[in-house]
């Protein structure tokens, strides 16, 4: 026996040595991309009390490679999930979701276990007990009143129903108020209410015990208990005795790891005081607490050492009592050492251990892949010895999951132990190039997590050293004790086994610690003054610090008076509440430092007369945190002279570049005394500070010491770089020079580079000094160049400059456009086409084409003047067509085209000629009325100034206009082209006529001119119209009758004169007509108009070369301003007429105003009279029967108390109704207003309870309903009001 035991431990010790040499299993986890058996990663608790209002979710998650499949057992047998429609297993998971809506949850109570398996093994979950919470009802009981003597003790039992889980107990009264408890009255652990002694005020009938069931969220109550306290005589004081537990001693068992609850409740008078102790030991103060007025002792996380005898003592003035509670500690199974997975390489040996403790000692059983080892196939390489399994000479494919189950009467533990047999070269799991930062003298830990099978060996190297660093943890982590700056650098870890080697690099930076150089100082400050705490800190320059201020170890008050700066805390207008301890904490990402100071606030002394002055200059300028490009400036503020400092102005002097010149650099708030200043390289700085308050600036401070920054290469390149040629064979490269401090160092020059775009050649380069342009000669004409300019100095070059595209100089175009064709669109517009020139012949940037055109002659045969007026239109861009507006109809034009670039115009194309077709003629030159008579007159006219074609005749339209602005019928006459006058006869005497006269060509009628006159006895009264319209077929509405005579002018357009002449306007039904004569060169003519006194933009209508236009869409009854404007191609005004005012009349009605007709007025009067008569009749009808001769009734019946109701209509004898008491809607009251009693038995009177029913004036009930007609008539009428309409309406249903 002893020999076997020795042999066993020899095997175990050898295997353990082998495993420890190669396997640190606790630090290993197999990467998921490698084959491995399943591992349970999540599962529900062993005891799972469900919520019956929600679905049951039983968790079971596992990992493995390949991903495992899942199955379940219930109460030890297979649970077929697919056969139960209420049960769902989540995809790629073993988690069950059970839908218990509509079903009882009891159907799914039981013990569940999940199995996860793949080709490498099987893992099991714990047994999961599913139970439904229960909250049974309180058993019915009849509580008799409890009678107790004053001074006695009492126990009110609760005895709640046993629920799952047990309920929470509390006592309340019938107003749901908790009963107060103290050392005399308290609730025990079991819920009973204990009275150590009774007082008279304990009498009450509503002692109610409540049980709250948390899982079902229900509260149940016990029947109220009635306690009556009597006083039959004096009750003497007595020494304590224990109410619970009883007897001198008791026993309590508790499980290891749980909470021990010991309770002692004693009675006595006076009320006893409780205390606790432990025989032969002390109470564990760190895990012990007293509750319920010292009556309950709690000890958490119980261990075996907590077993023993505990003594509770009760004491009052008459003596004491003791009770011993013997505590026995048992234990459910617990791990002595947690089982760990085993990773082995082929041919290796490993040991599985499953060491557990418990009281009583637990039973242990082994399984493999869910099957007890005793029932699994025999394996000679596997040996089981109690809590140990030895695996020898393992082979590839022998991976498995071993289950170790330990249990006793108090519980069980189940462990899944993975055995994974792999042959894998090393891999480093720590990410590469990790950066570790630590503070000087602190510990540095550099990780090198790895995996491999066999387990890799880890070695470390620093930089390029070959020496091996030895302070390596079992998991591969390198530890450096008390790191110093010299430890900074690159570290390499190498993981190796017999299958390969893998290395990884990490970096270590050792930083300077954060230290407070100037701590806050103790301050005594008068109330309403300013307190400033300073906290200057030194820290590693590569770390970003943050400053936190605390007051009395809490956050600063949220008050605007507290102002934080980089190194200071300023408290303005100090008050008494600001007293306390102020702490500054300077944090970085790696460490922190802190310091504190106190503030004392005292009452302010009587202030002297306030004198406001400029502040004194700051002093003690100090430069700290000096870097190449920045420095921190600190100063001490001067006296503010009763006016708070608003800001500080920081200036600098550059003694190297601009000595004697002080330049503003920065401004900071008046509460700050430090500033971080950004500097430029290659400068000799001196700084000074000025303070400003409401009075003004202080004098400058004394300059700081000089601070020189090192030169550096330029950081910026010249701006506004351009490449433009000024001659056809050069390229001028220009730029804006760097200014002042932008040079960054001595020897500033500009490196100019250029090369032709699209040509494979190197950059040509030239370095120049102190200039802003460079000329490149001998370039081809107008070719693209890439140019760039770089700043350089003695310290280096600026960053690579941006490339700018430029062009060499332009030259005049070589060729003219070809294939020029012109097509007249109408009499005033032509379209011209041409073939664009080739890009190479442009010899520059194409700006467009210029079309030159001129009128040579009219097709009537007459020649134009010697000087032909040439017009030019420019068409921008690469165009091949364009339109020529504003042409003269029936004319011959000439045309040529030139190409245009930045240098100028090229040669002209061959001249082309084209003809414009006929158009409508202009207005006749004049219309004159002669030889007037009482019924006739003569009209004379002249031909149009511009025929615009062959004249075919004239049209005359005229019509009378009466005094009400009504228009008569239109008469129309047509005349031949050679006629110049006509006589009109049979005209109406004393009638005003309006005449419209137009000329015609084959294209139609042109604009008209008009005249109007009145046929009278003695004189001809004429009123000229100011214009003609275009294509007028109907005469316009007249604007006003003619009341004064006027001469008859002849509207003849003169052949010579200003640019615009003969501007006429007229208003017709179709719109406003405008005509004019224009002799200018610009052909872009617009008619523009705007509502008078309006701020809107002028509306523009392009007239396309015509000399008349009809404006349509004008608003009737509105006045407009109208003008004619000639504009150039850019839209600028060249010529303009004066503004003319026109008024569009409101639309004249052709109907007779019916409101002014006599018959209509008479009809309306008759209707009004008839309505009045009907109203009077209705008023009389409405009041008929409503008024009665009250006086006669009073004479006939002196006593109104006994007047009966009238038998004929049911009304009271004395009543004058001035109101319209109508029956309610839906009633069938007869027309005479009576309601007969015998027509319905369903009257409200039948339901009355008295005989005095009345209603107030607002209809509210104030008494009984009226009495019945058949009885009680002797009581008479006791109301002066009519019968209630409510009665009437309810009598007819």
PDB file of C-alpha atoms in Angstrom, residues 1209-1210 1223 1228-1230 1232-1240 1269 1283-1284 1287-1289 1291-1292:
ATOM      1  CA  UNK A1209    -106.264  76.927 -20.886  1.00  0.00           C
ATOM      2  CA  UNK A1210    -104.620  75.736 -17.697  1.00  0.00           C
ATOM      3  CA  UNK A1223     -91.977  73.744 -24.738  1.00  0.00           C
ATOM      4  CA  UNK A1228     -96.211  67.957 -28.651  1.00  0.00           C
ATOM      5  CA  UNK A1229     -97.753  70.913 -26.845  1.00  0.00           C
ATOM      6  CA  UNK A1230    -101.067  72.106 -28.411  1.00  0.00           C
ATOM      7  CA  UNK A1232    -103.104  77.064 -27.216  1.00  0.00           C
ATOM      8  CA  UNK A1233    -100.284  76.250 -24.831  1.00  0.00           C
ATOM      9  CA  UNK A1234    -102.273  73.897 -22.568  1.00  0.00           C
ATOM     10  CA  UNK A1235    -101.065  70.575 -21.362  1.00  0.00           C
ATOM     11  CA  UNK A1236    -103.985  68.332 -20.499  1.00  0.00           C
ATOM     12  CA  UNK A1237    -103.410  66.080 -17.522  1.00  0.00           C
ATOM     13  CA  UNK A1238    -105.434  63.198 -18.905  1.00  0.00           C
ATOM     14  CA  UNK A1239    -103.328  62.945 -22.064  1.00  0.00           C
ATOM     15  CA  UNK A1240    -100.377  61.380 -20.239  1.00  0.00           C
ATOM     16  CA  UNK A1269    -105.189  69.411 -11.596  1.00  0.00           C
ATOM     17  CA  UNK A1283     -96.397  76.194 -15.633  1.00  0.00           C
ATOM     18  CA  UNK A1284     -92.939  74.772 -15.967  1.00  0.00           C
ATOM     19  CA  UNK A1287     -93.568  69.451 -16.976  1.00  0.00           C
ATOM     20  CA  UNK A1288     -94.976  70.127 -20.389  1.00  0.00           C
ATOM     21  CA  UNK A1289     -92.153  68.483 -22.214  1.00  0.00           C
ATOM     22  CA  UNK A1291     -96.012  65.030 -20.307  1.00  0.00           C
ATOM     23  CA  UNK A1292     -95.739  64.083 -23.963  1.00  0.00           C
TER      24      UNK A1292
END
